[in-house]
Short mmCIF file of C-alpha atoms and ligand atoms in Angstrom, two decimals:
data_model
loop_
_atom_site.label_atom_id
_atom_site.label_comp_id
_atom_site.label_asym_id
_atom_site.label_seq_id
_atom_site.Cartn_x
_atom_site.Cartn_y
_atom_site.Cartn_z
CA UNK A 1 107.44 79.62 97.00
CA UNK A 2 106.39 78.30 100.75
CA UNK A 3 106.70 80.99 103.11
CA UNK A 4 107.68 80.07 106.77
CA UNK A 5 105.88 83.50 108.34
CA UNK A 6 103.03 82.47 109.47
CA UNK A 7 100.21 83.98 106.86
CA UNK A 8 96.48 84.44 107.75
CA UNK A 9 95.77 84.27 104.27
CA UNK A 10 97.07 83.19 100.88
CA UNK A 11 95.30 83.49 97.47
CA UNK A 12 95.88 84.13 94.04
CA UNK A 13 93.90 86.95 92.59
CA UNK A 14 93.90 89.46 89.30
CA UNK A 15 97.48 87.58 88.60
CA UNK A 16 99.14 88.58 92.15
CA UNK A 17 99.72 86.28 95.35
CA UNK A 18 97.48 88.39 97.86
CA UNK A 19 99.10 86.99 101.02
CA UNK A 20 97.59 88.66 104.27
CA UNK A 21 99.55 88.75 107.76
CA UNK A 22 99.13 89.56 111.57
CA UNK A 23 100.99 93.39 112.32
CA UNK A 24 103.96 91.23 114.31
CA UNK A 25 104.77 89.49 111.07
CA UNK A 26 104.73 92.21 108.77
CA UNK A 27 108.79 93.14 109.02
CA UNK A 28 109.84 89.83 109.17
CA UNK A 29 107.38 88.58 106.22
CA UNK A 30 108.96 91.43 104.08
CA UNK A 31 112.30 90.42 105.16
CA UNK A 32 111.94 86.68 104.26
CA UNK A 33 110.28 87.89 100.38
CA UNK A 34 113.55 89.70 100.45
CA UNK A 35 115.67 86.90 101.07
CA UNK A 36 113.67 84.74 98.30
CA UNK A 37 114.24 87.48 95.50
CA UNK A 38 111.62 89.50 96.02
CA UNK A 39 113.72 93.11 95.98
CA UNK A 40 111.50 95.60 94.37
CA UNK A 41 109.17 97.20 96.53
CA UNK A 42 106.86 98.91 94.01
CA UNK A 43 103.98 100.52 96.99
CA UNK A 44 103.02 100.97 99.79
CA UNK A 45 99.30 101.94 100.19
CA UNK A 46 97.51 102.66 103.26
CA UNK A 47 93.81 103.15 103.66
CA UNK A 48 91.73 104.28 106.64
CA UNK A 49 88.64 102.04 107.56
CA UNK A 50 87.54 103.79 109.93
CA UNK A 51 88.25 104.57 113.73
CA UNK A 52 91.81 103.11 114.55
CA UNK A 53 91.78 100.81 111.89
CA UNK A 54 93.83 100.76 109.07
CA UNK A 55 94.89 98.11 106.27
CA UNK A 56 98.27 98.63 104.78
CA UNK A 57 99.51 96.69 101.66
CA UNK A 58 102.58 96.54 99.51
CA UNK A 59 103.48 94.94 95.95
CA UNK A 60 106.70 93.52 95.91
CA UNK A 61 108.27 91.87 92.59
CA UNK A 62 111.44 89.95 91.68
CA UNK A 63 113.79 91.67 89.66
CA UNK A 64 112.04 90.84 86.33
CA UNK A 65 108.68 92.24 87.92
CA UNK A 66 107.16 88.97 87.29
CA UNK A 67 104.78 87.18 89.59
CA UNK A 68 103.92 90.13 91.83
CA UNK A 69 103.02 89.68 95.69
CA UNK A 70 100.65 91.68 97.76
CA UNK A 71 101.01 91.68 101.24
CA UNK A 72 98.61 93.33 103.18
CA UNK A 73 97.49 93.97 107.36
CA UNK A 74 95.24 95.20 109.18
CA UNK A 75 96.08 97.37 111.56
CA UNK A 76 95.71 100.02 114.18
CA UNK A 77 97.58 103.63 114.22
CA UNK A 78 100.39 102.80 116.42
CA UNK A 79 101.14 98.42 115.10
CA UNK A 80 103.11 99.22 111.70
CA UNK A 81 107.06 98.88 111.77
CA UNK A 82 109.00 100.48 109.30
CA UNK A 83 109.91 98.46 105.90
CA UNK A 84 112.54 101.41 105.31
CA UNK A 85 115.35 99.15 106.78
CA UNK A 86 114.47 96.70 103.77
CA UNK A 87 113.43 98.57 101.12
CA UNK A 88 114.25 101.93 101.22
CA UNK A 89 111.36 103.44 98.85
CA UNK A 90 109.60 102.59 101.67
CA UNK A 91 110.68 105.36 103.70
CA UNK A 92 108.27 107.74 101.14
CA UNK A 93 105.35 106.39 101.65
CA UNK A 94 105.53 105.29 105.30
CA UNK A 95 106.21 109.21 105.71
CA UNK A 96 102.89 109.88 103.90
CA UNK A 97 100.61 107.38 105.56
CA UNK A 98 102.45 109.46 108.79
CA UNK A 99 101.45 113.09 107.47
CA UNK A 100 98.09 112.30 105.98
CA UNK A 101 96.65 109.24 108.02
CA UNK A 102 98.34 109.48 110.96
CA UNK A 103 100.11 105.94 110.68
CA UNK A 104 102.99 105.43 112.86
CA UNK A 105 105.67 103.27 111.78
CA UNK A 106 108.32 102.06 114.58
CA UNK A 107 111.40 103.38 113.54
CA UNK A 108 110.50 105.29 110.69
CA UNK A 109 112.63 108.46 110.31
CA UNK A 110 111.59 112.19 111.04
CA UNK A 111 110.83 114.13 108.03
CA UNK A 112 107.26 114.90 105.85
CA UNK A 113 106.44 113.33 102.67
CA UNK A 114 105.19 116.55 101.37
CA UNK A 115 107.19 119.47 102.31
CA UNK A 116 103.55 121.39 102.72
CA UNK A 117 101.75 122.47 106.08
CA UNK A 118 99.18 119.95 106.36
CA UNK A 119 96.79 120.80 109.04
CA UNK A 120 95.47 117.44 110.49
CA UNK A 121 95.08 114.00 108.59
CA UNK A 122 93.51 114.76 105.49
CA UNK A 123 93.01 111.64 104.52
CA UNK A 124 91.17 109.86 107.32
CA UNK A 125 87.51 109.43 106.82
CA UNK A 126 86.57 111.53 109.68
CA UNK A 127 88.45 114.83 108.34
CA UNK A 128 85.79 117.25 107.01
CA UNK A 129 86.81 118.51 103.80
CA UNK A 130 86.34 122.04 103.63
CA UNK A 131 85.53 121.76 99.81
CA UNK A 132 82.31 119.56 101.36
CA UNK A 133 81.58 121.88 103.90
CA UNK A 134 81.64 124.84 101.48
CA UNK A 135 79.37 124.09 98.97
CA UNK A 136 75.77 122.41 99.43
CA UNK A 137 75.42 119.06 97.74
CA UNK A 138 73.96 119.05 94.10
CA UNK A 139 72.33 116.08 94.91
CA UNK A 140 69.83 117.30 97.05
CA UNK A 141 67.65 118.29 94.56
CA UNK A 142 64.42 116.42 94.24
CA UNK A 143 62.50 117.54 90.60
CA UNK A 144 59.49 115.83 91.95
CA UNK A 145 58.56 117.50 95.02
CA UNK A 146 55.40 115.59 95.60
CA UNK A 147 56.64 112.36 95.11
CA UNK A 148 57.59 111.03 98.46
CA UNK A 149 61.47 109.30 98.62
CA UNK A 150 63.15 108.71 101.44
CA UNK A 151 65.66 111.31 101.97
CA UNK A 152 69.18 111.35 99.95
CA UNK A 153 72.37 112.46 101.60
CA UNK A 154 75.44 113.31 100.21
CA UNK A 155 77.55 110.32 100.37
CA UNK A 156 81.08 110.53 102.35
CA UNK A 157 79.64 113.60 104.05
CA UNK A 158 79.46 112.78 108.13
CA UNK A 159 76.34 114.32 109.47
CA UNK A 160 78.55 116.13 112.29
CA UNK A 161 79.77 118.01 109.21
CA UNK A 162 77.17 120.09 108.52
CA UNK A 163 77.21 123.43 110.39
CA UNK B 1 95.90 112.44 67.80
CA UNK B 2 92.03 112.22 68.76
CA UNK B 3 91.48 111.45 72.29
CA UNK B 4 88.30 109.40 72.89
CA UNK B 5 87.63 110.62 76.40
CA UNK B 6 88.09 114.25 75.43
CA UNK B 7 84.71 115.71 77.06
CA UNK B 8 81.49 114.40 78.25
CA UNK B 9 78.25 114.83 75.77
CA UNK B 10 75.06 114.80 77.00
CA UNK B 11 71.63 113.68 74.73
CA UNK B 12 69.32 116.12 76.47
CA UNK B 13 65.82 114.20 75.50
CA UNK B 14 67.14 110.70 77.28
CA UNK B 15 68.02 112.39 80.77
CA UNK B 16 65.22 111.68 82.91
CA UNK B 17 66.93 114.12 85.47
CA UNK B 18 66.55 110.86 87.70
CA UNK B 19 69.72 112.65 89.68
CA UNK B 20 72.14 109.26 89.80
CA UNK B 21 74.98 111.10 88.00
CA UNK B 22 74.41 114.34 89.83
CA UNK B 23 74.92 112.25 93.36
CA UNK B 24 77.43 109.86 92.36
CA UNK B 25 79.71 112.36 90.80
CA UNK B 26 82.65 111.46 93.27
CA UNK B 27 83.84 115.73 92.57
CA UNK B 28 79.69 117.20 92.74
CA UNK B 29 80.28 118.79 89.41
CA UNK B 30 77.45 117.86 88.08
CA UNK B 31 74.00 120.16 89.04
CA UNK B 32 70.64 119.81 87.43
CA UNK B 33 67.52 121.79 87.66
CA UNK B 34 64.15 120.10 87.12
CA UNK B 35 60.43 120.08 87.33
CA UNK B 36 57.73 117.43 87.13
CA UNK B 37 54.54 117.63 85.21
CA UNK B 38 52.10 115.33 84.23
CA UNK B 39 53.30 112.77 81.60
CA UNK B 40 50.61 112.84 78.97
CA UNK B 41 51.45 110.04 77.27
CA UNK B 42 51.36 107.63 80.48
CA UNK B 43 48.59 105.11 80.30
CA UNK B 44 46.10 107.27 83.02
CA UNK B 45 44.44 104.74 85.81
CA UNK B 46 40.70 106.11 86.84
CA UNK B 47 41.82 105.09 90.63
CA UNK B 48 45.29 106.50 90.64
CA UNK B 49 45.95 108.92 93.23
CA UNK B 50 47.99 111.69 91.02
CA UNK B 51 48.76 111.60 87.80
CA UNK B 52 51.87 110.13 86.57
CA UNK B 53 54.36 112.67 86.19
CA UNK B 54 57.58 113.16 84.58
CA UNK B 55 60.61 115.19 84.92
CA UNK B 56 61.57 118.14 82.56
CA UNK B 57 65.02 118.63 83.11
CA UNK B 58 65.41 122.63 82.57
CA UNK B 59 69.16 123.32 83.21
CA UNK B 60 72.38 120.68 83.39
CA UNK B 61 75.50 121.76 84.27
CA UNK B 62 79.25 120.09 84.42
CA UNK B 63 81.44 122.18 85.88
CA UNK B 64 84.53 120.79 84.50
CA UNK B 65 86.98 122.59 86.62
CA UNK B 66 86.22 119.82 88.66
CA UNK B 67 85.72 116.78 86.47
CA UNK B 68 88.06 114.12 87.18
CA UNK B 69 87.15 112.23 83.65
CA UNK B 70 86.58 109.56 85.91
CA UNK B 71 83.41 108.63 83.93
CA UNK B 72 81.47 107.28 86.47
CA UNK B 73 78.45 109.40 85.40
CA UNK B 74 78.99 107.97 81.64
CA UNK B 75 78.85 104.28 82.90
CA UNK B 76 76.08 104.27 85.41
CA UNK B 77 73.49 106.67 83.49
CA UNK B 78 70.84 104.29 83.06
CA UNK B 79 69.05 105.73 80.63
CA UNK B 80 72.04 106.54 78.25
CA UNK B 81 72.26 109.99 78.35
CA UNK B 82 75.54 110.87 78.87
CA UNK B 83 78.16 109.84 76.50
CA UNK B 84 82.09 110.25 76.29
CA UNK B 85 83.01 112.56 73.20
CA UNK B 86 86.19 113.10 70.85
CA UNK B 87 85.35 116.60 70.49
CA UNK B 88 88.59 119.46 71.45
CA UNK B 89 89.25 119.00 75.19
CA UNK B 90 87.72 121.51 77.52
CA UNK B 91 90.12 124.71 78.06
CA UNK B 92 89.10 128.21 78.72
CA UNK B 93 90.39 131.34 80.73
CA UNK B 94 88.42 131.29 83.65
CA UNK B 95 86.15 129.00 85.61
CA UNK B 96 82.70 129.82 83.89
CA UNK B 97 84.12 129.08 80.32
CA UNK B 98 84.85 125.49 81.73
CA UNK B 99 80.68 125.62 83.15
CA UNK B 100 79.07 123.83 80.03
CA UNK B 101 75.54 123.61 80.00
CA UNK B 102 72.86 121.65 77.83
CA UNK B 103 73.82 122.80 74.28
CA UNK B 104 77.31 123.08 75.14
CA UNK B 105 77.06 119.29 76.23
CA UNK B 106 74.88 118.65 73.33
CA UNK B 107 77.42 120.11 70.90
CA UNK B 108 79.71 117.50 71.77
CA UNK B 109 77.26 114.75 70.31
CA UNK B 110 78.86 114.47 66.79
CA UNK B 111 81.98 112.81 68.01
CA UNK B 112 80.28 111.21 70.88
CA UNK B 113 80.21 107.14 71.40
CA UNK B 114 78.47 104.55 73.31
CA UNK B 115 80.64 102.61 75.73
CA UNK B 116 80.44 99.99 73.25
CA UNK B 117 81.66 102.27 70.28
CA UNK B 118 78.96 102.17 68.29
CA UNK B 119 77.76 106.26 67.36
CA UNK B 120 75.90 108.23 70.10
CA UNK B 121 72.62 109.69 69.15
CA UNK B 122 72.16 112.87 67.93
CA UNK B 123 69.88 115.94 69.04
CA UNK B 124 67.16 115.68 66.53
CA UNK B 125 66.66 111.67 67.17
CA UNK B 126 64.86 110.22 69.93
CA UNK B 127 66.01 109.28 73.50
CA UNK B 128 68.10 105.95 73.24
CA UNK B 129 67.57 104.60 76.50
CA UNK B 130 63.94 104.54 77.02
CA UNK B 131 61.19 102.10 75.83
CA UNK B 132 59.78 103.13 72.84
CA UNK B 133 56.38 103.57 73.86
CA UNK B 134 53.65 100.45 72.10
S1 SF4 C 1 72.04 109.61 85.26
FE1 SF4 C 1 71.52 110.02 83.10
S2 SF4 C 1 69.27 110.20 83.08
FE2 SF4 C 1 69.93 110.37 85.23
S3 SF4 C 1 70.12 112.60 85.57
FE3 SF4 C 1 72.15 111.84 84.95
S4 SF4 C 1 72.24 112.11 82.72
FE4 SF4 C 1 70.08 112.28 83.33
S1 SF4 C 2 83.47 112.16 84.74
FE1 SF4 C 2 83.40 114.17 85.76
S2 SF4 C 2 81.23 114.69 85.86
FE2 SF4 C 2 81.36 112.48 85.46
S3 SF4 C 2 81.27 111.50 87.50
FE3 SF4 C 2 83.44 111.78 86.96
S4 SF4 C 2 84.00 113.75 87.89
FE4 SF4 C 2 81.76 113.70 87.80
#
């Protein structure tokens, strides 16, 4: 399948096309995998990387959920447009990435993923998990006091954190 | 129907108490006390500084409230100490039943297997992951 969108990357990978795109081509990539038969859209994942940045993928599969295609962006909080218009599972998970990364998708409708009060974005890097705040990290312990190691710290843990 | 991954067995003579499981542990259920002392059977150096020591691990704890069964600690123990057992899945009333220690961990040996299926050893045999010493 050639793709007119214009991709910034295209590879095949664990048995998927991995196809990568620039934000402004993410609706109309999704559209045109539409248009070629590509109707199921099984996810759509975001993950935080830090600051503003984000990388947002999706698998989309032909009706036999055969030959499976990954399309994935990088992105900051405020770039992604709404797949929900296309695929209408969509609408789920761009809700999520809303309530727990703080994603904003243009034209995404109101309304919370998980009908829950969620203070902040839970699942941004920077949040500080109370669970990690609560309890000191096992892994401090040292059984050999005398031998000399560089320090360990608890991974994940931000050193603004600790109180 | 046995489940494989039922609970995590630990052979308490190979844990070095080197503390990779204890900081990897994505859920810090894992906590191990320890002490060194002087390893007499370590070849001894007339110009070494101290004497080589080793650890004595003296209490291990999962806390399996808060096991994910993700089995990281199982794959990256280097010294194969930790082991995934068939024995009954973990279950108890309240949070300290679910707390297993070292012969709680070490009573799940019987049904416990290397990653590569063959049998896991057993409390009266010698660490498996160390080199025998020459
Ligand atoms: S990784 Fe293995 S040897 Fe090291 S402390 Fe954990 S169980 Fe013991
Ligand atoms: S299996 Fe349990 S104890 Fe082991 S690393 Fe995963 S969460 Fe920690």
């Amino acid at each position: 399948m050639t793709l007119t969108t214009q991709l910034t990357g295209d590879r095949q990978q664990d048995g998927a096309r991995w196809i990568d795109v620039a934000p402004e081509n993410w609706h109309s990539l999704h559209a045109e995998l539409q248009r070629e038969g590509y109707v199921r859209l099984e996810w759509l994942a975001s993950v935080h990387e830090g600051d503003d940045n984000f990388q947002i993928v999706t698998r989309v599969t032909d009706v036999d959920v055969q030959s499976p295609v990954m399309v994935s962006m990088h992105c900051d909080s405020s770039e992604p447009v709404t797949l929900s218009d296309l695929f209408p599972i969509a609408q789920f998970h761009e809700q999520e990435a809303r309530q727990l990364l703080g994603v904003q998708f243009a034209g995404l409708a109101d309304g919370v993923a998980f009908d829950a009060p969620i203070a902040g974005h839970p699942l941004r890097r920077d949040f500080a998990l109370q669970a990690r705040l609560d309890k000191p990290w096992p892994g401090a312990v040292e059984p050999d006091a005398q031998a000399r190691r560089r320090l360990t710290l608890p991974p994940g843990v931000l050193a603004e954190w600790q109180l | 129907m046995t489940n494989p991954h039922a609970t995590i067995a630990l052979h308490p003579s190979s844990c070095t108490s080197c503390m990779l499981c204890v900081r990897e542990c994505p859920d810090w259920c894992i906590s191990i006390e320890a002490h060194a002392e002087p390893d007499p059977d370590a070849p001894q150096y007339s110009n070494a500084r101290r004497p080589a020591m080793k650890n004595v691990l003296d209490s291990f704890q999962i806390d399996f409230s808060h096991c994910l069964w993700c089995g990281i600690c199982i794959e990256l123990c280097p010294f194969d100490a930790l082991f995934w057992s068939e024995k009954d899945m973990v279950s108890g009333k309240s949070r300290s039943e679910v707390v297993y220690g070292i012969d709680e961990l070490a009573a799940s040996l019987p049904s416990a297997k290397r990653l590569d299926g063959t049998p896991a050893p057993q409390l009266d045999e010698p660490p498996s992951g160390r080199r025998k010493k020459s």
